[in-house]
Tab-separated table of C-alpha atoms and ligand atoms in Angstrom:
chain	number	residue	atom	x	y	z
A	17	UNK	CA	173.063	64.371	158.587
A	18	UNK	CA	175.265	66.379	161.267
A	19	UNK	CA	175.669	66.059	164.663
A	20	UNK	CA	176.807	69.042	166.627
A	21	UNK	CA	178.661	66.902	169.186
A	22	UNK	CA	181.464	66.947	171.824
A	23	UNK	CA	182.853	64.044	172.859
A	24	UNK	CA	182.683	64.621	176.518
A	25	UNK	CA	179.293	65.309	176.446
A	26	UNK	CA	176.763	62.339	177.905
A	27	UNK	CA	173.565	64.302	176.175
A	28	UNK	CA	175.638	64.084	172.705
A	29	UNK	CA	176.334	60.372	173.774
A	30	UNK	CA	172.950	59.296	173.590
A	31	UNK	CA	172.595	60.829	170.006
A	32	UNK	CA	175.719	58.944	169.036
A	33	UNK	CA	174.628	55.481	170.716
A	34	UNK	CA	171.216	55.863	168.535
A	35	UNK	CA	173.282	56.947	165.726
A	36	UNK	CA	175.700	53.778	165.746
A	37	UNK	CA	172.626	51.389	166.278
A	38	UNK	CA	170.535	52.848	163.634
A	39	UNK	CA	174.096	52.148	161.661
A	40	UNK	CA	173.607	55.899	159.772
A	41	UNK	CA	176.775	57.808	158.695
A	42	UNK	CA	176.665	61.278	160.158
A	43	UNK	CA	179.335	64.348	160.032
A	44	UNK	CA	180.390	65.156	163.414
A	45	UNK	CA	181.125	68.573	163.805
A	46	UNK	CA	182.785	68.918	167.292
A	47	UNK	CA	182.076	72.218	169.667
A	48	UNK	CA	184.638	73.345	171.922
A	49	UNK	CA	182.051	73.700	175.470
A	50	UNK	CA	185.105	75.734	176.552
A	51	UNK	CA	184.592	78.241	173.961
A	52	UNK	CA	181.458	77.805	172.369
A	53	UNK	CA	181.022	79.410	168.901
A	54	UNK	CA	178.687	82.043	168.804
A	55	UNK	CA	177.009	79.958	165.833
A	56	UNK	CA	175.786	77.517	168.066
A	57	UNK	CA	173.255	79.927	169.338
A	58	UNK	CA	171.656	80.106	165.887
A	59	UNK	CA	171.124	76.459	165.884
A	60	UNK	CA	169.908	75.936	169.412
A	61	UNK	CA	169.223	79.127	171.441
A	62	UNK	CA	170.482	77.763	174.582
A	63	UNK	CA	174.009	77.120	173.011
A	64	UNK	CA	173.946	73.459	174.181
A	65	UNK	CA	174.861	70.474	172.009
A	66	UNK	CA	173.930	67.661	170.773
A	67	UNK	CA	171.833	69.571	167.535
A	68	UNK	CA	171.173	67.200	165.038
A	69	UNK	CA	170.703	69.098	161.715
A	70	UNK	CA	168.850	66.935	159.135
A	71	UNK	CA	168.916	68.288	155.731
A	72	UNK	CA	168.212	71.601	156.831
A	73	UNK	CA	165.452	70.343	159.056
A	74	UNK	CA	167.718	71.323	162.899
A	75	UNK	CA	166.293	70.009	165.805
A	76	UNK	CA	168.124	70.369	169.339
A	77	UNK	CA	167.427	67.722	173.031
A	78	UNK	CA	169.028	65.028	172.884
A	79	UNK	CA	166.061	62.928	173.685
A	80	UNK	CA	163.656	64.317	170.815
A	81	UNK	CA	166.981	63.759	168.546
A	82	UNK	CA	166.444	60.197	169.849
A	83	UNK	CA	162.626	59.888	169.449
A	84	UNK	CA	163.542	61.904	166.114
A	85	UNK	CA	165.795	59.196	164.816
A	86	UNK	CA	163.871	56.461	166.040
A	87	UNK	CA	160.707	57.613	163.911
A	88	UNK	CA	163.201	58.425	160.667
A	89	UNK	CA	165.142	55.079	160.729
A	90	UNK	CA	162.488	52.692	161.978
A	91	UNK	CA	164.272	49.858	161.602
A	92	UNK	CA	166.459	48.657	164.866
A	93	UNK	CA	163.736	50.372	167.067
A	94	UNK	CA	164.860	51.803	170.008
A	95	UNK	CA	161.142	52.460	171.971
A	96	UNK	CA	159.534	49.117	172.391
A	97	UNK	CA	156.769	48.362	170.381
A	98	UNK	CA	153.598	48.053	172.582
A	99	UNK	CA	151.693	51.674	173.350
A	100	UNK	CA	151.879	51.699	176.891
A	101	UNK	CA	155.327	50.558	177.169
A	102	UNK	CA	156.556	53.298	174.991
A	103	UNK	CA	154.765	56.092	177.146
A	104	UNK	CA	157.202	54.144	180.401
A	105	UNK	CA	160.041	54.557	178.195
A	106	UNK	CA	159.637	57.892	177.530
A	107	UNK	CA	158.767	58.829	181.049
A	108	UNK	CA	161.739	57.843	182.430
A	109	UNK	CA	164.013	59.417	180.345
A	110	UNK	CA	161.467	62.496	180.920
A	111	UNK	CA	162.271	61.737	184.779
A	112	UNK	CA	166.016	62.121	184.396
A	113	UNK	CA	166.919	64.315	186.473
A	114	UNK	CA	165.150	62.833	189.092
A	115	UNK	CA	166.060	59.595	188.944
A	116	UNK	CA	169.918	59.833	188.008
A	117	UNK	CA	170.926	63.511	186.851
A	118	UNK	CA	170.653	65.257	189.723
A	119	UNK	CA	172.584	63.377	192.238
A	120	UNK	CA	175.158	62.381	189.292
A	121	UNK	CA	176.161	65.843	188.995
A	122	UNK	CA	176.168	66.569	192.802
A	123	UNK	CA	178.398	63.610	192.987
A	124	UNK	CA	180.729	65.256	190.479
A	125	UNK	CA	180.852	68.489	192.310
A	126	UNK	CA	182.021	66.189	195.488
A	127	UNK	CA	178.743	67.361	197.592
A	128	UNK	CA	177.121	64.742	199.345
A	129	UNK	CA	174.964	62.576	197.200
A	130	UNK	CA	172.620	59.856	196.735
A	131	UNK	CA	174.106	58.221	193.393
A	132	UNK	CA	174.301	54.774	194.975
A	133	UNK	CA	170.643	54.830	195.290
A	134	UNK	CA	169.876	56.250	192.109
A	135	UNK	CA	172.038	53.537	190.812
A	136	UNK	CA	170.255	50.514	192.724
A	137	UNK	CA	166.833	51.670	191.168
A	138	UNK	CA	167.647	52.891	187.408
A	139	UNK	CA	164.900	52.334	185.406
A	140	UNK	CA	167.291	50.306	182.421
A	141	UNK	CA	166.866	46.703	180.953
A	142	UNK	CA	163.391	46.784	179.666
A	143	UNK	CA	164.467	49.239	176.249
A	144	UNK	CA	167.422	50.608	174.136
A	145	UNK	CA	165.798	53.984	174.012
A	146	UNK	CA	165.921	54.324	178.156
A	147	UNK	CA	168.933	52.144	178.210
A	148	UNK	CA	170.910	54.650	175.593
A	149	UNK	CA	169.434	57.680	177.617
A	150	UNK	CA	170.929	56.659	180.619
A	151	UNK	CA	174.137	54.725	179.756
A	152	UNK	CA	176.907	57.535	178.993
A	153	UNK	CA	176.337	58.735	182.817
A	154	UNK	CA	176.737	55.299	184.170
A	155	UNK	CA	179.469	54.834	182.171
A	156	UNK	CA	180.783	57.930	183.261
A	157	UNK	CA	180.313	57.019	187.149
A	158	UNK	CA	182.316	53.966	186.449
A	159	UNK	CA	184.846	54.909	184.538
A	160	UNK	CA	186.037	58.420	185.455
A	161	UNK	CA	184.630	58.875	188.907
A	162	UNK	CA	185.101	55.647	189.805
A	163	UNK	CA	181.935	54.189	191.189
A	164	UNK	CA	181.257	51.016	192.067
A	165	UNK	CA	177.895	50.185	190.438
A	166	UNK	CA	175.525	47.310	191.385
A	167	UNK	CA	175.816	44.047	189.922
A	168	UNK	CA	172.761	44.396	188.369
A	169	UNK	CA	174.439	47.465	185.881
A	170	UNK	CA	177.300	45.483	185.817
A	171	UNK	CA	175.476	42.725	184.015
A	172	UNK	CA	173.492	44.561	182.223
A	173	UNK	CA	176.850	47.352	181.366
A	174	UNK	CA	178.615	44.029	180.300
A	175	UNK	CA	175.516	42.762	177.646
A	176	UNK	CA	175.291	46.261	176.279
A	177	UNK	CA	178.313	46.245	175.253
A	178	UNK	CA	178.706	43.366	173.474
A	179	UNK	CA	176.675	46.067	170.992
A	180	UNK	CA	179.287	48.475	168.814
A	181	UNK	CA	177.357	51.473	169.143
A	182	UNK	CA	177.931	51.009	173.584
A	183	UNK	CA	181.375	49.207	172.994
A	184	UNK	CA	182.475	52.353	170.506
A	185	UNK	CA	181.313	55.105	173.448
A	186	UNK	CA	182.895	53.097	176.405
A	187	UNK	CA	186.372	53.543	174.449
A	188	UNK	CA	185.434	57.135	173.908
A	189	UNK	CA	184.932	57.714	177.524
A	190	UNK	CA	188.083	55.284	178.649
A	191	UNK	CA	189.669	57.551	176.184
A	192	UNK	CA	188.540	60.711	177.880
A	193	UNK	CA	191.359	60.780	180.404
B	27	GSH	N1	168.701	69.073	177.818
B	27	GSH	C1	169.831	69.067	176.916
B	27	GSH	C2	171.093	69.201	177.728
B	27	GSH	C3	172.341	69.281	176.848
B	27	GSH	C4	173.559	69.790	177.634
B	27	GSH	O1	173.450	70.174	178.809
B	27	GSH	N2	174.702	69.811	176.956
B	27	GSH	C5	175.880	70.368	177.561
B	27	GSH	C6	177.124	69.564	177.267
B	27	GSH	S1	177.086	67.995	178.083
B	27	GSH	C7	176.134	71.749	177.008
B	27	GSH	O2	176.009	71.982	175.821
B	27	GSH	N3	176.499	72.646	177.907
B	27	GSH	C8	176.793	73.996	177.551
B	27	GSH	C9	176.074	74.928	178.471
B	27	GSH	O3	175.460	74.478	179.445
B	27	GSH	O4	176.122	76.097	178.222
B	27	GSH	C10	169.803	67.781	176.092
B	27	GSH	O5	169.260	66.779	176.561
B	27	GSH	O6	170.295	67.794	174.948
């Protein structure tokens, strides 16, 4: 397998953090966002990463990669098990934008924001595959913007990462500079 990845990237991260837990080797094959190879486009028409290319089988969104891998490499699930409770998971990673991207990113352009309620009332704890979705931006927050997040992420920040797939992407992102 190969992940079209940059490390920056929080959509990549979630590819890598299901990656790691799934414990699958993958080439990484990094694209400069600064100067995008016109290849890219031929894999994914919108020229965004994370593309996961399977075999020949290329598949683009980093949360169908994550459904994707979940479906290929069953064991270590990330959705939970019981029906209804997978169609929550997957609606609030479908909500993203909503519930943390939006004001994340508006925070980032140093507009006027509501991340600190976002924060209070992420939908993480009850599943890897929401938890992973939403993890590289709250790691993000904390770590390079500085946020304070609620104890409640805290806690739950601080028993993610006792996994190696979280531990490996905080150093990433502490490594980010
Ligand atoms: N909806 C996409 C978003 C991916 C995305 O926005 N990736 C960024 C890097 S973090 C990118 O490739 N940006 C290049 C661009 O916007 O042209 C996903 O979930 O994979």
């Amino acid at each position: 397998m190969k992940l079209y990845d940059a490390p920056r990237c929080p959509y990549c991260a979630r590819v890598r953090l299901a990656l790691a837990e799934k414990g699958e080797a993958y080439e990484a094959v990094e694209v400069d966002l600064l100067n995008r190879p016109g290849w890219i486009y031929d894999l994914n028409p919108s020229g965004k990463v994370p593309v996961l290319d399977d075999e020949g089988f290329v598949l683009p969104e980093s949360a169908m990669i994550m459904e994707y891998l979940d479906e290929r490499f069953p064991e270590r699930p990330l959705l939970p098990a019981e029906r209804q409770a997978r169609a929550a998971a997957r609606l609030a990673v479908f909500r993203f934008d909503d519930l943390l991207g939006t004001e994340y990113y508006a925070h980032r352009r140093g507009e006027e924001s509501t991340l600190d309620e976002k924060l209070e009332a992420l939908p993480v704890g009850a599943s890897l595959f929401v938890d992973f979705a939403y993890l590289p931006w709250v790691i993000r927050a904390r770590e390079v913007y500085g946020v304070t997040l609620p104890e409640r992420l805290e806690r739950w920040l601080g028993e993610l990462a006792e996994r190696p797939a979280v531990a490996a992407e905080l150093e990433l992102v502490r490594g980010l500079g």
